[in-house]
Each structure stands twice: as C-alpha cells, then as structure tokens.
CSV table of C-alpha atoms and ligand atoms in Angstrom, one decimal:
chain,number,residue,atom,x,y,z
A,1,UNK,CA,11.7,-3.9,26.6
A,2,UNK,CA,10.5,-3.6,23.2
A,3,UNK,CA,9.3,-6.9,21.1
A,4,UNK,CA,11.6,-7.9,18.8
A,5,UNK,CA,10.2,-7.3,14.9
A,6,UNK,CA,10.5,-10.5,12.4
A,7,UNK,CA,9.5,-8.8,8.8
A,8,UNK,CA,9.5,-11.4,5.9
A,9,UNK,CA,9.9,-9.8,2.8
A,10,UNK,CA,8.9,-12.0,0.0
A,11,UNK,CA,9.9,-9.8,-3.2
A,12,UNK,CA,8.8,-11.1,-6.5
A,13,UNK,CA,7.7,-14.3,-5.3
A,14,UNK,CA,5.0,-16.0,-3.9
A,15,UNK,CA,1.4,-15.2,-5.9
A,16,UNK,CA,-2.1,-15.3,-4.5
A,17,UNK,CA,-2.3,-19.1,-4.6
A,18,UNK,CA,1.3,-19.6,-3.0
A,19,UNK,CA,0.8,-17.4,-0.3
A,20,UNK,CA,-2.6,-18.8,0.5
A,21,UNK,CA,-1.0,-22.7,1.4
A,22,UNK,CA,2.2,-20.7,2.8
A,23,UNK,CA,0.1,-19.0,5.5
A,24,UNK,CA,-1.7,-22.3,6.3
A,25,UNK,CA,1.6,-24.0,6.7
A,26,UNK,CA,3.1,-21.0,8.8
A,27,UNK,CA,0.2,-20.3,10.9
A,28,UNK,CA,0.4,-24.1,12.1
A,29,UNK,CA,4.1,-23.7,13.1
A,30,UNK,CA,3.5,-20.2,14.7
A,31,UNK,CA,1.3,-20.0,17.1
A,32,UNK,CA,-0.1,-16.4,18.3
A,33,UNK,CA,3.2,-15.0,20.4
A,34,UNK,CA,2.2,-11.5,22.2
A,35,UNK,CA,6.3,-10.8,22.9
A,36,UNK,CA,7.3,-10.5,19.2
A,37,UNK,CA,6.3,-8.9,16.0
A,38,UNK,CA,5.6,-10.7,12.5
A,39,UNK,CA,5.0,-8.6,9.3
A,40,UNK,CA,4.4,-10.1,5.9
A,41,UNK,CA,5.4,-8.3,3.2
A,42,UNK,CA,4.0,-10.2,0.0
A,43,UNK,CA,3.5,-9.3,-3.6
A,44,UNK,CA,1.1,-6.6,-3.8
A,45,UNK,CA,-1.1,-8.8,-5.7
A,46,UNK,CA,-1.2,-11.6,-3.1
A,47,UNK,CA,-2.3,-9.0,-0.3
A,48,UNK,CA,-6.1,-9.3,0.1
A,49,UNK,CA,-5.6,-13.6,0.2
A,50,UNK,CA,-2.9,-12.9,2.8
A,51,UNK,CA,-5.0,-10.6,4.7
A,52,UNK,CA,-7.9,-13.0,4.5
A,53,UNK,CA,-5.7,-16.0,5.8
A,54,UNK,CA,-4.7,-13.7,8.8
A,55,UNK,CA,-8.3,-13.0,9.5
A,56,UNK,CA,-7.9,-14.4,12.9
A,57,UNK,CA,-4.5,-13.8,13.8
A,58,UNK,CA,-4.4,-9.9,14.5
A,59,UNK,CA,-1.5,-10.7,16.2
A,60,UNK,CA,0.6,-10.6,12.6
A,61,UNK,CA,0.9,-7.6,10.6
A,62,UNK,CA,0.9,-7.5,7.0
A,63,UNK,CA,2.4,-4.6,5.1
A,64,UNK,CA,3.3,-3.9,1.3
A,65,UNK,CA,6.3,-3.7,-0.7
A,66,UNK,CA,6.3,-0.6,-2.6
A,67,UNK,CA,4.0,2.6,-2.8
A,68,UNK,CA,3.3,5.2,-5.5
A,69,UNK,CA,4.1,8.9,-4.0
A,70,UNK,CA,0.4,10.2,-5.4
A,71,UNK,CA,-2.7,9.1,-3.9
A,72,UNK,CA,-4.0,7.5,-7.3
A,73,UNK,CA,-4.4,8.9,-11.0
A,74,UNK,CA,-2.3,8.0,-14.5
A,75,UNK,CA,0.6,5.8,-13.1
A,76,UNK,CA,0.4,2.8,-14.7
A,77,UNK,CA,1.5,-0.8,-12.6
A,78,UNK,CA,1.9,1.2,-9.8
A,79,UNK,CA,-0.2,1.3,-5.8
A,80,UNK,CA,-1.2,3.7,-4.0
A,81,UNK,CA,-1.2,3.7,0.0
A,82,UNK,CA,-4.5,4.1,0.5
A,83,UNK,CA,-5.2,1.0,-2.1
A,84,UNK,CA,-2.6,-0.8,0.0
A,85,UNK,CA,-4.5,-0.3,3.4
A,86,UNK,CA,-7.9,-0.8,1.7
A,87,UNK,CA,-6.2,-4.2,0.9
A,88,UNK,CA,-5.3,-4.9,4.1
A,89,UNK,CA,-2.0,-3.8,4.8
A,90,UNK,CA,-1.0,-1.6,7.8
A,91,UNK,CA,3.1,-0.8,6.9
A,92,UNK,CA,4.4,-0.3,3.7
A,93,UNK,CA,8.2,-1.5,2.9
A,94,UNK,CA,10.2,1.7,1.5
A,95,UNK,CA,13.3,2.5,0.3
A,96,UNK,CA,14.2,-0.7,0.0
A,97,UNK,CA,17.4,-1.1,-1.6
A,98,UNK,CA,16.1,-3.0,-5.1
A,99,UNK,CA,13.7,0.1,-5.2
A,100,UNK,CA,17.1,2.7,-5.1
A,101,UNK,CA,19.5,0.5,-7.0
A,102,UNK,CA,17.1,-1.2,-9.5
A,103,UNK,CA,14.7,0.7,-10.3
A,104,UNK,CA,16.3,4.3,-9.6
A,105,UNK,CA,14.7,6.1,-6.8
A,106,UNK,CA,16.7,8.2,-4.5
A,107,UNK,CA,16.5,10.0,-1.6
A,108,UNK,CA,13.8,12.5,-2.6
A,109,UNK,CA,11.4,9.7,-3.8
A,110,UNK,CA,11.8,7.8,-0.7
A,111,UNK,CA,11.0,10.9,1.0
A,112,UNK,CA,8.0,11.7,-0.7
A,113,UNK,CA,6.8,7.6,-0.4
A,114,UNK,CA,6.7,7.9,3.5
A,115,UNK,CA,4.8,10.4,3.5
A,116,UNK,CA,2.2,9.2,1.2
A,117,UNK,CA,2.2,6.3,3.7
A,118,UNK,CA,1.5,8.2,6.4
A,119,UNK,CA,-1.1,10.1,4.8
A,120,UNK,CA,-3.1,6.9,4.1
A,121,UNK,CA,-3.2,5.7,7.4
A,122,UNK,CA,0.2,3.5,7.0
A,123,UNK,CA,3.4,3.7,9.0
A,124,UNK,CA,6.5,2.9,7.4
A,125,UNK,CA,9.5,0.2,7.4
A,126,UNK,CA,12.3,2.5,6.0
A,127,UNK,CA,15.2,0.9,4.4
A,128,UNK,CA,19.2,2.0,4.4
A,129,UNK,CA,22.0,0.8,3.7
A,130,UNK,CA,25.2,1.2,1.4
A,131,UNK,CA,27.1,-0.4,-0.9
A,132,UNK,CA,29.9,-2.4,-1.1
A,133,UNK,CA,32.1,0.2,-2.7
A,134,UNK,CA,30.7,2.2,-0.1
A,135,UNK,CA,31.8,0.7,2.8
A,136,UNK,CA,35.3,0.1,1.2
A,137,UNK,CA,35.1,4.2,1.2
A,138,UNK,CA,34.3,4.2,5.2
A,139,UNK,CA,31.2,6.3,3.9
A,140,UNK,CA,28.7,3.6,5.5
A,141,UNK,CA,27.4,5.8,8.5
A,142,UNK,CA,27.4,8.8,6.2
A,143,UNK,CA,25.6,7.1,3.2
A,144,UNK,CA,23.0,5.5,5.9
A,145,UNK,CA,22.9,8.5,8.0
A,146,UNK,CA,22.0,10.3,4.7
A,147,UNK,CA,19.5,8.3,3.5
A,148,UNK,CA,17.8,8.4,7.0
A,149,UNK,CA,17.6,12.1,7.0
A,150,UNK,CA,16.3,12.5,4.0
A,151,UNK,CA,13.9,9.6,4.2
A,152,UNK,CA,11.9,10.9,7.4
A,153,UNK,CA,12.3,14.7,6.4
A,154,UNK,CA,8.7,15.1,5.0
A,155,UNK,CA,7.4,13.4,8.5
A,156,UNK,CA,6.6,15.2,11.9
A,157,UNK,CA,8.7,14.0,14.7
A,158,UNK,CA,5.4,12.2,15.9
A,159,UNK,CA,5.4,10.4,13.1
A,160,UNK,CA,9.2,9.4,12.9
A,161,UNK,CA,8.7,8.2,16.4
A,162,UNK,CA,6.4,5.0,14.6
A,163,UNK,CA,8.5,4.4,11.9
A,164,UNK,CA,10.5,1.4,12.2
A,165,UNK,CA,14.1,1.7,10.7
A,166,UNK,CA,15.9,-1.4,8.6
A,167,UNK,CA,19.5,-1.4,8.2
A,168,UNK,CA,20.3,-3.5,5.0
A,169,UNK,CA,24.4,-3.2,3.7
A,170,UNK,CA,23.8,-3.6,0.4
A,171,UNK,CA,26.3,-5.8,-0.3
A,172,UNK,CA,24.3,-9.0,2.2
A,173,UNK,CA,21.0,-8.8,0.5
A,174,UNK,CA,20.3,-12.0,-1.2
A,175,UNK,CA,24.1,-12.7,-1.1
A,176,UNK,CA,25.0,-15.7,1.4
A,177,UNK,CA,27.5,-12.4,3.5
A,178,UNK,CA,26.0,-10.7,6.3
A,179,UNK,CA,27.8,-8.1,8.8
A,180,UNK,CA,28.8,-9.6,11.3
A,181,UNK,CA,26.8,-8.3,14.9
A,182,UNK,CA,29.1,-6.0,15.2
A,183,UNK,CA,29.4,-4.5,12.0
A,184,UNK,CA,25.8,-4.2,12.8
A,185,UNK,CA,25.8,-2.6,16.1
A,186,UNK,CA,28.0,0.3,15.3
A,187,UNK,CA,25.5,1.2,12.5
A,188,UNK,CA,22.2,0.5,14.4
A,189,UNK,CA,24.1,2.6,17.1
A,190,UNK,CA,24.9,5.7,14.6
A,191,UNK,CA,21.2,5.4,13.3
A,192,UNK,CA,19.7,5.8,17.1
A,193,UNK,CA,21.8,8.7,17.6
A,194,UNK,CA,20.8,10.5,15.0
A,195,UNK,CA,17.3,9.8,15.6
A,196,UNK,CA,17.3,11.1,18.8
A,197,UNK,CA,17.6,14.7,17.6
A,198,UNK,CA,14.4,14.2,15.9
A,199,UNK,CA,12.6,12.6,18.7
A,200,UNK,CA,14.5,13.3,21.7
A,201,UNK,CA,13.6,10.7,24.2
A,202,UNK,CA,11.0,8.5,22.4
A,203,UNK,CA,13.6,7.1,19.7
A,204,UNK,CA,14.7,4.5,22.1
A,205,UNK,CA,11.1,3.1,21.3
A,206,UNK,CA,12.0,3.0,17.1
A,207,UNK,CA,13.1,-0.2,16.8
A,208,UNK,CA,16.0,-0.9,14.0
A,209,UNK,CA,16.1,-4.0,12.2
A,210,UNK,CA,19.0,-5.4,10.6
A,211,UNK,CA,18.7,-7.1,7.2
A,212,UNK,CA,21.0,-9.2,4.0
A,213,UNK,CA,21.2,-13.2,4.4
A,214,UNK,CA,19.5,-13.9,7.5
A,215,UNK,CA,19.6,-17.4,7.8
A,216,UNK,CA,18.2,-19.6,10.3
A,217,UNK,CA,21.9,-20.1,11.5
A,218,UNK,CA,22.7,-16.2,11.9
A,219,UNK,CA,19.2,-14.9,13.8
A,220,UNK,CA,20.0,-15.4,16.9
A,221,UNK,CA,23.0,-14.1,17.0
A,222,UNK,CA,22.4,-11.2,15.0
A,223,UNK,CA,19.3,-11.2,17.6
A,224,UNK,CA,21.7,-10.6,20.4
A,225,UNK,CA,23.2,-7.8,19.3
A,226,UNK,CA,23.0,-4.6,21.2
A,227,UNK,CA,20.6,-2.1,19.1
A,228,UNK,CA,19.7,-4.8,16.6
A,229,UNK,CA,15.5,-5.2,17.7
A,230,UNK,CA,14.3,-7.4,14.9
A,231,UNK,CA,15.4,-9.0,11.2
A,232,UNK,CA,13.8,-8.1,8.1
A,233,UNK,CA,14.6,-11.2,5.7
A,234,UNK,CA,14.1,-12.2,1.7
A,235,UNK,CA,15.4,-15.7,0.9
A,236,UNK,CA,15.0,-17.3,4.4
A,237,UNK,CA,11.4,-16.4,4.9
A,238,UNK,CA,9.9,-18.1,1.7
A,239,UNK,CA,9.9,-21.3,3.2
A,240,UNK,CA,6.8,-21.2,5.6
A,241,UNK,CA,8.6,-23.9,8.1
A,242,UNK,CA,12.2,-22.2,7.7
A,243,UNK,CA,10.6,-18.6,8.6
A,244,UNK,CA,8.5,-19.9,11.0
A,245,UNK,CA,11.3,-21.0,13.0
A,246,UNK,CA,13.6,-17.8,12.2
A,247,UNK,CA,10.7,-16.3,13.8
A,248,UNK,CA,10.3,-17.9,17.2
A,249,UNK,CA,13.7,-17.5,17.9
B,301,LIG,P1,17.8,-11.5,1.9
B,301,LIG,O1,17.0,-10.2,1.6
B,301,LIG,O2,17.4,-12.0,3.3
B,301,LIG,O3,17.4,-12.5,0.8
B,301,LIG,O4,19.3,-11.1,1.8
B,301,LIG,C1,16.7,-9.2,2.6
B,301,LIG,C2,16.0,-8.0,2.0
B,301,LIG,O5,16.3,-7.6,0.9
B,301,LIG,O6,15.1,-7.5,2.7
C-alpha cells in the first residue's frame, strides 16, 4: 500500500521567523513516521529557514507554492524552479486554485509550470478542482478531468507517473464546507481513470489527495475514503500542534 501524503499548505502566511518556531513546535509533536508523507509548502521566502530546520528530518519534504514557467530572466516577484530546489525544496504546488481564480492562469500556464518543474529537478503537486457554479452544472468531472489533461500534457508518461494529483472543489477551500467522502471518491475515482490511459498500470501508484476545510474533525474520515491517499490543507495546518495531529492520523 502506498503512504498516505499530509501536504500543509501555508499560503501567505507564516514568514521566515514564524516558520522557524513553527517547525520547532511541530517537529516535537511529530516524530520521524516512515508509513506517511509530510510536505511543507511555506512562503517562498521562508524556504531556506524551513529547509534548515528540517536538516535532520529527511523524512519531511518541503516543496514551494508557485513557480515561474522560464528558468530565470525579467519577471519581476516571481521564482524560478531551479531557484526553488536550490532553496531546498523538492515539489512545487501548481495549479492551485488561488493561482487560476486570483491571479488568472489557466490551463496552458499550468501546463507550462509543470514542466518547468520537472526540468529543474522538481516533481509536482498538481491542483484541480471546480467551482461552485460548476458543480451546480454537473461539469465537476469534466472541468477536473480538463484541467488534468491539460496540466500533465507537456510531461512524459514517466513523469506523470510521479506527479501527485490534489483534488480541491473550489467552493471548500478556506470555506468551513468540504465534500463529503463520497463526493470525493467519485472524483478521485474519475481522476485515476483517466490517468491510467497515460500510465497504464503505474497510475495506481499516483496518489490523489483531496483538499478545502480539512479540519482535524474531517481527516480521518475523509482518510478512509476509497481513492482519497492523503490531504493537502491551508487553514488547519498553520497551527504547528493542530497540523501535527491532522498528520499522525
Ligand atoms: P483550506 O485550504 O484547508 O484552508 O481550505 C486548502 C488549500 O487551499 O490548499
């Protein structure tokens, strides 16, 4: 069986000092645990003190919100992969919803992100998910099918086979709903289908995480949901004693 994947996304929140006495806290409540993932996402800018406070726990992963497309050059604000790894990250977060729906950046973008990811020695957390108006539609699986096709188009079936896949309905992140498991399941179900034209017999290895208001009440349940192999969560994970539990669960 696969480990189950615990990704903590922290978003705008959380700078260099923060992060540094949040890992101290988490790392006391989490000891090293070979049968599960953890993955930090922090600000970009609070990458190299997280990396430094993981030093000796290679057992957690760290990763990075948001990428640039281009290796480096005039793009002001923005990261590059390579900058990213060279920080210490080893995943970087993409198509994340706030990237589509805040700031703009569709399929092609997305797209082009992973495979700047890959190219820098990263593999990728790719985001889908669709809105509320949406799912009122009954387009979910078509929206989240679409954005899955296009996402991994740039990458070789190799690649796609270490990708890992979160499913986030719009409409739960940072909201108090979440699908219920088996809201969940029929999506996480629809997503593994259509990997498997892409990667025949190794996409039972991709594992898809479910995320919007994961709570320390919800994991477990949503845990125990056939196809759902691990939670990517914002709001819950920025307390280091509240994460740490979501992720021992
Ligand atoms: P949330 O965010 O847990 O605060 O809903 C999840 C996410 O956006 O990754």
């Amino acid at each position: 069986m696969k480990k189950p994947v615990f990704a903590a996304n922290f978003k705008m929140n959380l700078g260099p000092q923060e992060t540094r006495s949040y890992l101290q806290t988490f790392l006391k409540e989490f000891p090293p645990a070979e049968d599960r993932t953890v993955i930090f996402f922090p600000p970009a800018i609070s990458l190299v003190v997280a990396g430094f406070a993981l030093r000796e726990r290679p057992d957690i992963m760290l990763g990075i919100q948001n990428i640039h497309w281009e290796e480096k050059g005039a793009f002001t604000g923005e990261n590059g992969a390579g900058m990213a790894r060279d920080a210490g990250a080893t995943v970087a977060l993409v198509g994340h919803s706030e990237r589509r729906h805040i700031f703009g950046e569709g399929d092609e973008i997305t797209a082009k992100k992973c495979a700047a990811a890959f190219k820098a020695g990263l593999t990728v957390v790719l985001c889908v998910g669709e809105k509320i108006e949406e799912r009122d539609r009954n387009t979910t699986q078509a929206v989240v099918l679409r954005q899955l096709k296009s996402g991994i188009s740039r990458l070789t079936p190799a690649q796609v086979a270490q990708i890992a896949i979160a499913y986030e309905p719009v409409w739960a992140i940072g909201t108090g709903r979440t699908a219920t498991p088996e809201d969940a399941t029929a999506v996480h179900s629809a997503i593994r289908r259509s990997l498997r034209d892409v990667v025949s017999n190794r996409n039972t290895e991709i594992p898809i995480l479910y995320g919007g208001s994961v709570s320390k009440a919800n994991a477990e349940s949503l845990l125990r949901a056939p196809e759902v192999d691990g939670l990517l969560v914002g709001g819950a994970s920025l307390d280091p004693e509240t994460w740490a539990s979501i992720a021992r669960t």
